[in-house]
């Protein structure tokens, strides 16, 4: 019976892997992949400046995956094109579904995705981080990587967003955030994907912003982030480069060796004219900053949206025209912006009254998650997995401290169907299984969506389906 059970289990696992791989099969779409060189991003040999917007229609109160919504993408991508952006940030996605249609349509419009790998149910708990850093949580994180790693327009992954906030107590989460960054980088490498940048999005908090940046850039290479981003609402129109204090931040980060960009900006205290755009892409800032993402696309309860969505129609708010004009009047630099091709990692910050971590050591990857490095994560749980309970109290947390350098890539798996592949692809099937998969026929949805985007952009009209 043991032998038979083993055969049956193998058969079931294989069939599940094939099914999942078929659902997430690679599809054609292509933009030059973005990589890190020194303290900047590059697409091929050209420096890449992020000019984008944060995109999560419905916000956290009506959480849904916008990259799985083909109709929503067909509605919104023409607006992205009118703005002239090259990137969007999405805070939560459903890692159990296919994203080909939207990702291909975004690529056709020249738009990259910067993606948070967490969701409300699968994230590090700021109040009690240790139990929430567990195998079930990492399975979801890794499944999200699997879902997006093979799209050429996946620009970067965020390992966390504003987990550290204005309270000193929240800084104890830093080792867990950094461990997740390490684990993501190792998973990407061990599964054979291209080197997709992984970093952290910090809150707009003066008391610990720089310490967080130093911490994410200290230690061994496997532990260090590939970039650092932070939210900044200090420029409130009417203002200036010096009045806002942006000049001081540029000076503070002038020797930082990683790319920096603003993961959110656009103060709405007063009428927004987005004067900061000219400075962000000007010569004062490009040696240190690589652009940023305006908060946010859709109008939600916090009143930051530049458009209002009503079903399949969208209407542009006054802020849309203001941002469109700011982008139009500020060309992206065509040179390297004075970036630094080399740099020195930061020193880990010392413990202080505003920074509590007293050691550079990180928690070891939970034992139950180690198998994913060689076998893949398998199907993602989606936004409501584990019967809606999520992962934070699932058990299987880390039980030890990692040795520095333990997150180095140790193997190259067969998850990716080539480093230049541009579709989702499955990491659940074994190398042999992947070689024998029958790929489904190409869906017309991405092409239909792409055509709609192009025609709508040419007409200069908002889309109503």
Coordinates of C-alpha atoms in Angstrom, one line a residue:
X1 CA 0.0 0.0 0.0
X2 CA 2.9 2.4 0.8
X3 CA 4.3 1.9 -2.7
X4 CA 0.8 2.3 -4.3
X5 CA 0.1 5.4 -2.3
X6 CA 3.4 6.9 -3.3
X7 CA 2.6 6.3 -7.0
X8 CA -0.8 7.8 -6.6
X9 CA 0.5 10.8 -4.8
X10 CA 3.1 11.3 -7.5
X11 CA 0.5 11.1 -10.2
X12 CA -1.8 13.5 -8.4
X13 CA 1.0 16.0 -7.8
X14 CA 2.2 15.7 -11.5
X15 CA -1.3 16.2 -12.8
X16 CA -1.8 19.2 -10.5
X17 CA 1.5 20.6 -11.7
X18 CA 0.6 20.2 -15.3
X19 CA -2.8 21.8 -14.8
X20 CA -1.4 24.7 -12.9
X21 CA 1.4 25.1 -15.5
X22 CA -1.2 25.1 -18.3
X23 CA -3.2 27.8 -16.5
X24 CA 0.0 29.9 -16.1
X25 CA 1.6 29.1 -19.5
X26 CA 4.0 31.6 -21.0
X27 CA 2.5 34.0 -23.5
X28 CA 4.2 36.4 -25.9
X29 CA 4.8 40.0 -24.9
X30 CA 8.1 41.8 -24.7
X31 CA 9.8 44.9 -23.4
X32 CA 13.5 45.2 -22.5
X33 CA 14.0 43.8 -19.0
X34 CA 15.1 46.3 -16.4
X35 CA 18.2 45.6 -14.2
X36 CA 20.3 47.4 -11.6
X37 CA 23.6 49.0 -12.4
X38 CA 25.2 50.9 -9.6
X39 CA 22.6 53.3 -8.1
X40 CA 20.3 53.2 -11.1
X41 CA 18.0 51.1 -13.2
X42 CA 18.8 50.2 -16.8
X43 CA 16.8 48.8 -19.7
X44 CA 19.5 47.4 -21.9
X45 CA 22.2 50.0 -22.2
X46 CA 19.8 52.9 -21.4
X47 CA 19.1 54.3 -18.0
X48 CA 15.5 53.7 -16.9
X49 CA 13.6 56.4 -15.0
X50 CA 10.4 55.4 -13.4
X51 CA 7.5 57.6 -14.4
X52 CA 4.5 56.0 -13.0
X53 CA 1.4 55.8 -10.9
X54 CA 0.1 53.6 -8.1
X55 CA -2.8 51.5 -9.3
X56 CA -5.3 49.6 -7.1
X57 CA -8.9 50.4 -8.0
X58 CA -11.2 49.8 -5.1
X59 CA -8.3 50.2 -2.6
X60 CA -8.0 48.0 0.4
X61 CA -11.7 48.2 1.2
X62 CA -12.7 46.5 -2.0
X63 CA -9.6 44.5 -2.6
X64 CA -9.4 43.0 -6.1
X65 CA -6.6 42.1 -8.5
X66 CA -6.5 44.8 -11.2
X67 CA -4.0 42.8 -13.3
X68 CA -6.5 39.9 -13.6
X69 CA -9.3 42.3 -14.8
X70 CA -9.0 42.4 -18.6
X71 CA -11.9 44.8 -18.9
X72 CA -10.4 47.1 -16.3
X73 CA -7.1 47.1 -18.1
X74 CA -8.7 47.9 -21.4
X75 CA -10.5 50.8 -19.7
X76 CA -7.4 52.2 -17.9
X77 CA -4.4 51.6 -20.1
X78 CA -5.5 54.3 -22.6
X79 CA -5.5 56.7 -19.7
X80 CA -2.0 55.6 -18.7
X81 CA -0.9 56.2 -22.3
X82 CA -2.5 59.7 -22.3
X83 CA -0.5 60.4 -19.1
X84 CA 2.7 59.3 -20.7
X85 CA 3.8 56.9 -17.9
X86 CA 6.0 53.9 -18.2
X87 CA 5.2 52.1 -14.9
X88 CA 2.4 51.2 -12.5
X89 CA 2.6 49.9 -9.0
X90 CA 0.1 47.3 -7.8
X91 CA -0.2 46.6 -4.1
X92 CA -2.0 43.2 -4.1
X93 CA -2.7 40.5 -6.7
X94 CA -4.4 37.1 -6.9
X95 CA -1.5 34.7 -7.3
X96 CA -3.9 31.8 -8.2
X97 CA -5.0 33.2 -11.6
X98 CA -3.5 34.1 -15.0
X99 CA -2.4 37.6 -15.8
X100 CA -1.5 37.3 -19.5
X101 CA -4.1 39.6 -20.9
X102 CA -3.3 42.7 -18.8
X103 CA 0.5 42.1 -18.7
X104 CA 0.6 41.8 -22.5
X105 CA -1.6 44.9 -23.0
X106 CA 0.7 46.8 -20.6
X107 CA 3.8 45.7 -22.5
X108 CA 2.2 46.8 -25.8
X109 CA 1.7 50.2 -24.2
X110 CA 5.3 50.3 -23.0
X111 CA 4.4 50.0 -19.3
X112 CA 6.2 48.0 -16.6
X113 CA 4.8 46.6 -13.4
X114 CA 6.3 47.1 -9.9
X115 CA 4.5 44.6 -7.7
X116 CA 4.1 44.1 -3.9
X117 CA 4.1 40.4 -3.1
X118 CA 2.0 40.7 0.0
X119 CA -1.7 40.9 0.6
X120 CA -3.7 41.6 3.8
X121 CA -4.0 37.9 4.7
X122 CA -0.4 37.0 3.6
X123 CA 2.0 39.5 5.1
X124 CA 4.3 40.2 8.1
X125 CA 2.3 41.3 11.2
X126 CA 3.8 44.6 12.5
X127 CA 2.4 43.8 16.0
X128 CA 3.9 40.3 16.2
X129 CA 6.3 39.6 13.3
X130 CA 7.9 36.4 14.4
X131 CA 4.9 34.0 14.0
X132 CA 3.9 35.6 10.7
X133 CA 7.2 34.9 9.1
X134 CA 6.3 31.3 8.3
X135 CA 6.3 28.7 5.6
X136 CA 2.7 29.3 4.5
X137 CA 3.4 33.0 4.1
X138 CA 6.6 32.4 2.0
X139 CA 4.7 29.9 -0.2
X140 CA 2.3 32.7 -1.1
X141 CA 5.2 35.1 -1.7
X142 CA 7.0 32.6 -3.9
X143 CA 3.8 31.8 -5.8
X144 CA 3.4 35.5 -6.6
X145 CA 7.0 35.5 -8.0
X146 CA 6.1 32.4 -10.1
X147 CA 3.1 34.2 -11.5
X148 CA 5.0 37.3 -12.7
X149 CA 8.7 36.4 -13.1
X150 CA 8.6 35.5 -16.8
X151 CA 6.9 38.7 -18.0
X152 CA 9.6 41.0 -19.4
X153 CA 7.7 44.0 -18.1
X154 CA 7.8 42.9 -14.5
X155 CA 10.2 45.6 -13.3
X156 CA 10.6 44.8 -9.6
X157 CA 9.1 43.3 -6.5
X158 CA 8.4 44.9 -3.2
X159 CA 9.1 42.6 -0.2
X160 CA 7.1 45.0 2.1
X161 CA 5.3 48.3 2.3
X162 CA 5.3 50.6 5.3
X163 CA 5.6 47.7 7.7
X164 CA 7.9 50.0 9.7
X165 CA 5.9 53.1 10.5
X166 CA 6.2 56.1 12.8
X167 CA 6.4 54.0 16.0
X168 CA 9.8 53.0 17.3
X169 CA 8.3 49.6 18.2
X170 CA 7.6 48.8 14.6
X171 CA 11.4 48.8 13.8
X172 CA 11.6 45.3 15.3
X173 CA 10.0 44.1 12.1
X174 CA 13.1 45.1 10.1
X175 CA 14.9 41.8 10.4
X176 CA 11.8 39.9 9.1
X177 CA 11.4 42.3 6.1
X178 CA 15.0 41.8 5.3
X179 CA 14.7 38.1 5.6
X180 CA 11.8 38.1 3.2
X181 CA 13.9 40.1 0.7
X182 CA 16.8 37.6 1.1
X183 CA 14.4 34.7 0.6
X184 CA 12.8 36.2 -2.5
X185 CA 16.2 36.8 -4.1
X186 CA 17.3 33.3 -3.4
X187 CA 14.0 31.8 -4.7
X188 CA 14.4 33.9 -7.9
X189 CA 17.9 32.6 -8.4
X190 CA 17.4 29.0 -7.4
X191 CA 14.3 28.7 -9.6
X192 CA 16.3 29.9 -12.6
X193 CA 14.5 33.2 -13.2
X194 CA 16.2 36.4 -14.5
X195 CA 17.5 38.6 -11.7
X196 CA 14.4 40.7 -11.0
X197 CA 15.1 43.5 -8.5
X198 CA 13.7 43.1 -5.0
X199 CA 13.4 46.0 -2.5
X200 CA 11.3 47.6 0.2
X201 CA 8.9 50.6 0.2
X202 CA 9.3 52.7 3.3
X203 CA 6.8 55.0 5.0
X204 CA 7.1 58.7 4.9
X205 CA 8.6 58.8 8.4
X206 CA 11.6 61.1 9.1
X207 CA 12.6 59.4 12.4
X208 CA 13.6 56.1 10.9
X209 CA 13.7 56.5 7.0
X210 CA 17.5 56.7 6.7
X211 CA 18.1 54.0 9.3
X212 CA 15.7 51.7 7.3
X213 CA 17.6 52.6 4.1
X214 CA 21.0 51.8 5.7
X215 CA 19.6 48.5 7.2
X216 CA 18.3 47.3 3.8
X217 CA 21.7 48.0 2.2
X218 CA 24.1 46.5 4.8
X219 CA 25.4 43.0 5.3
X220 CA 26.2 40.3 2.8
X221 CA 25.1 40.6 -0.8
X222 CA 22.3 38.0 -0.4
X223 CA 20.8 40.0 2.4
X224 CA 20.9 43.4 0.8
X225 CA 18.1 44.9 -1.2
X226 CA 18.5 45.6 -4.9
X227 CA 16.9 49.1 -4.4
X228 CA 15.2 51.3 -1.8
X229 CA 12.0 53.2 -2.2
X230 CA 10.1 55.5 0.1
X231 CA 6.8 57.4 0.2
X232 CA 7.2 61.2 0.3
X233 CA 4.4 63.7 0.7
X234 CA 6.6 66.6 1.9
X235 CA 6.3 68.6 -1.4
X236 CA 2.9 70.3 -1.1
X237 CA 2.2 72.8 -3.9
X238 CA 3.0 75.6 -4.0
X239 CA 6.5 74.7 -3.0
X240 CA 10.0 74.3 -4.3
X241 CA 13.0 71.9 -4.3
X242 CA 14.5 73.7 -1.3
X243 CA 11.3 74.7 0.5
X244 CA 10.0 71.1 0.5
X245 CA 13.3 69.8 1.9
X246 CA 13.9 67.5 -1.1
X247 CA 17.3 69.0 -1.5
X248 CA 18.3 67.8 1.9
X249 CA 17.1 64.3 1.2
X250 CA 19.1 64.2 -2.1
X251 CA 22.2 65.3 -0.1
X252 CA 21.5 62.7 2.6
X253 CA 21.3 59.9 0.0
X254 CA 24.1 61.2 -2.2
X255 CA 26.4 58.3 -1.4
X256 CA 23.8 55.6 -1.2
X257 CA 24.9 52.7 -3.4
X258 CA 21.4 51.4 -4.5
X259 CA 18.8 52.9 -6.8
X260 CA 16.3 55.1 -5.0
X261 CA 12.8 56.1 -6.2
X262 CA 9.6 57.4 -4.7
X263 CA 7.0 54.6 -4.3
X264 CA 4.4 57.3 -3.5
X265 CA 4.3 61.0 -3.9
X266 CA 1.8 63.8 -4.6
X267 CA 0.7 65.7 -1.5
X268 CA -3.0 66.7 -1.7
X269 CA -3.1 69.2 1.2
X270 CA -3.5 72.0 -1.4
X271 CA -4.5 72.0 -5.1
X272 CA -2.1 69.7 -6.9
X273 CA -0.1 71.1 -9.8
X274 CA 2.7 68.5 -9.5
X275 CA 5.5 71.0 -9.5
X276 CA 7.8 68.3 -8.1
X277 CA 7.8 66.4 -11.4
X278 CA 10.3 69.0 -12.9
X279 CA 12.7 68.5 -10.0
X280 CA 12.3 64.7 -9.8
X281 CA 13.5 64.3 -13.4
X282 CA 15.9 67.2 -13.3
X283 CA 19.7 67.3 -12.9
X284 CA 19.5 68.1 -9.2
X285 CA 17.9 64.7 -8.4
X286 CA 18.8 62.2 -11.2
X287 CA 22.3 61.5 -9.9
X288 CA 20.5 60.0 -6.8
X289 CA 16.9 59.3 -7.6
X290 CA 15.4 57.1 -10.4
X291 CA 12.0 58.7 -10.6
X292 CA 8.8 57.8 -8.8
X293 CA 5.1 56.8 -8.7
X294 CA 2.3 59.3 -8.1
X295 CA -0.4 58.3 -5.6
X296 CA -2.8 57.4 -7.0
X297 CA -4.8 56.5 -10.1
X298 CA -8.4 55.9 -8.9
X299 CA -10.4 58.1 -6.6
X300 CA -10.9 56.3 -3.3
X301 CA -12.0 57.6 0.2
X302 CA -8.6 59.3 0.8
X303 CA -9.2 61.7 -2.1
X304 CA -5.9 61.2 -4.0
X305 CA -7.3 59.8 -7.2
X306 CA -6.8 61.5 -10.6
X307 CA -9.7 59.6 -12.2
X308 CA -13.1 58.4 -11.0
X309 CA -14.1 54.9 -12.1
X310 CA -17.7 53.9 -12.6
X311 CA -18.0 50.4 -13.9
X312 CA -16.4 50.2 -17.3
X313 CA -16.1 53.9 -17.7
X314 CA -13.6 56.4 -16.4
X315 CA -13.7 60.1 -16.0
X316 CA -10.7 62.3 -15.6
X317 CA -10.5 64.5 -12.5
X318 CA -8.7 67.9 -12.4
X319 CA -5.6 66.3 -11.1
X320 CA -5.4 64.2 -14.2
X321 CA -4.9 67.2 -16.4
X322 CA -2.4 68.7 -14.0
X323 CA -0.3 65.6 -13.9
X324 CA -0.5 65.1 -17.6
X325 CA 0.7 68.7 -18.1
X326 CA 3.5 68.2 -15.6
X327 CA 4.8 65.1 -17.4
X328 CA 4.4 66.7 -20.8
X329 CA 6.4 69.7 -19.8
X330 CA 9.2 67.6 -18.3
X331 CA 11.0 65.2 -20.6
X332 CA 12.7 62.2 -19.3
X333 CA 16.5 62.6 -19.4
X334 CA 18.1 60.9 -22.4
X335 CA 21.5 60.5 -20.7
X336 CA 22.6 58.5 -17.6
X337 CA 21.6 61.4 -15.3
X338 CA 25.0 61.4 -13.5
X339 CA 24.4 58.0 -11.8
X340 CA 27.2 56.2 -9.9
X341 CA 28.3 53.0 -11.5
X342 CA 29.9 51.8 -8.3
X343 CA 29.3 52.3 -4.6
X344 CA 29.9 50.9 -1.1
X345 CA 27.2 49.1 0.9
X346 CA 26.0 50.9 4.0
X347 CA 27.0 50.2 7.6
X348 CA 24.2 48.6 9.6
X349 CA 22.6 51.3 11.9
X350 CA 23.3 51.2 15.6
X351 CA 20.6 50.5 18.1
X352 CA 19.1 53.8 19.3
X353 CA 16.0 55.4 20.8
X354 CA 14.4 55.3 17.3
X355 CA 15.9 52.1 16.0
X356 CA 15.5 48.9 18.1
X357 CA 17.2 46.1 16.2
X358 CA 20.3 45.4 18.2
X359 CA 21.9 42.8 15.9
X360 CA 22.6 42.4 12.3
X361 CA 21.5 38.7 12.4
X362 CA 18.3 37.7 10.5
X363 CA 15.9 34.8 11.1
X364 CA 16.6 31.7 9.1
X365 CA 14.1 30.7 6.4
X366 CA 11.4 28.5 8.1
X367 CA 12.2 24.8 7.6
X368 CA 8.9 24.2 5.8
X369 CA 9.7 26.7 3.1
X370 CA 13.2 25.4 2.2
X371 CA 11.7 22.8 -0.1
X372 CA 10.2 25.5 -2.4
X373 CA 13.7 26.5 -3.5
X374 CA 14.2 23.2 -5.3
X375 CA 10.6 22.1 -5.9
X376 CA 8.8 25.3 -6.5
X377 CA 6.0 26.9 -4.5
X378 CA 3.0 25.4 -6.3
X379 CA -0.4 27.0 -6.8
X380 CA -0.9 30.3 -5.0
X381 CA -3.6 30.7 -2.3
X382 CA -5.1 33.8 -3.9
X383 CA -6.4 36.7 -1.9
X384 CA -8.6 34.6 0.4
X385 CA -6.7 31.4 0.9
X386 CA -6.6 29.1 3.9
X387 CA -10.4 29.5 4.2
X388 CA -10.0 33.2 4.6
X389 CA -7.6 32.9 7.6
X390 CA -4.5 33.7 5.7
X391 CA -1.0 32.9 6.9
X392 CA -0.2 35.1 9.9
X393 CA -1.1 32.5 12.6
X394 CA -0.5 29.4 10.5
X395 CA 2.4 28.0 12.4
X396 CA 5.7 26.8 10.9
X397 CA 7.6 29.9 11.8
X398 CA 11.4 30.3 11.8
X399 CA 13.1 28.6 14.7
X400 CA 16.7 29.8 14.3
X401 CA 19.1 32.5 13.2
X402 CA 20.6 32.5 9.7
X403 CA 24.3 32.4 9.0
X404 CA 25.3 35.5 7.1
X405 CA 25.5 34.5 3.4
X406 CA 23.2 31.6 3.8
X407 CA 20.8 33.0 1.2
X408 CA 23.2 32.8 -1.7
X409 CA 21.8 31.1 -4.8
X410 CA 22.8 27.4 -4.6
X411 CA 21.2 25.9 -7.6
X412 CA 19.6 27.0 -10.9
X413 CA 16.2 25.4 -11.3
X414 CA 14.1 24.9 -14.4
X415 CA 11.1 27.1 -13.4
X416 CA 11.8 29.7 -16.0
X417 CA 11.4 28.7 -19.6
X418 CA 14.5 30.7 -20.5
X419 CA 15.8 34.0 -19.0
X420 CA 14.2 36.0 -21.7
X421 CA 10.8 34.4 -21.5
X422 CA 7.8 36.7 -21.3
X423 CA 4.9 35.0 -19.7
X424 CA 3.9 33.5 -16.4
X425 CA 5.2 29.9 -16.6
X426 CA 4.9 27.5 -13.7
X427 CA 7.5 26.6 -11.1
X428 CA 5.4 23.6 -9.9
X429 CA 6.2 21.1 -12.6
X430 CA 9.5 19.3 -12.5
X431 CA 12.0 19.8 -15.3
X432 CA 10.8 16.7 -17.1
X433 CA 7.2 17.6 -16.6
X434 CA 7.8 21.0 -18.0
X435 CA 9.5 19.6 -21.0
X436 CA 6.5 17.5 -21.9
X437 CA 3.7 20.1 -21.2
X438 CA 1.3 20.7 -24.0
X439 CA 0.9 24.4 -24.1
X440 CA -2.6 25.7 -24.7
X441 CA -3.4 27.7 -27.8
X442 CA -2.7 31.4 -27.6
X443 CA -5.5 33.4 -26.2
X444 CA -6.9 36.2 -28.3
X445 CA -7.6 38.3 -25.2
X446 CA -4.2 40.0 -24.9
X447 CA -4.3 40.9 -28.6
X448 CA -7.9 42.2 -28.4
X449 CA -7.0 44.2 -25.3
X450 CA -3.9 45.6 -27.0
X451 CA -5.8 46.6 -30.1
X452 CA -8.4 48.4 -27.9
X453 CA -5.6 50.2 -26.1
X454 CA -4.0 51.4 -29.2
X455 CA -7.2 52.5 -30.9
X456 CA -8.4 54.2 -27.7
X457 CA -5.1 56.0 -27.3
X458 CA -5.3 57.2 -30.9
X459 CA -8.7 58.6 -30.4
X460 CA -7.7 60.3 -27.2
X461 CA -10.9 59.2 -25.5
X462 CA -11.7 57.4 -22.4
X463 CA -13.1 53.9 -23.0
X464 CA -16.6 52.9 -22.3
X465 CA -17.4 49.2 -22.8

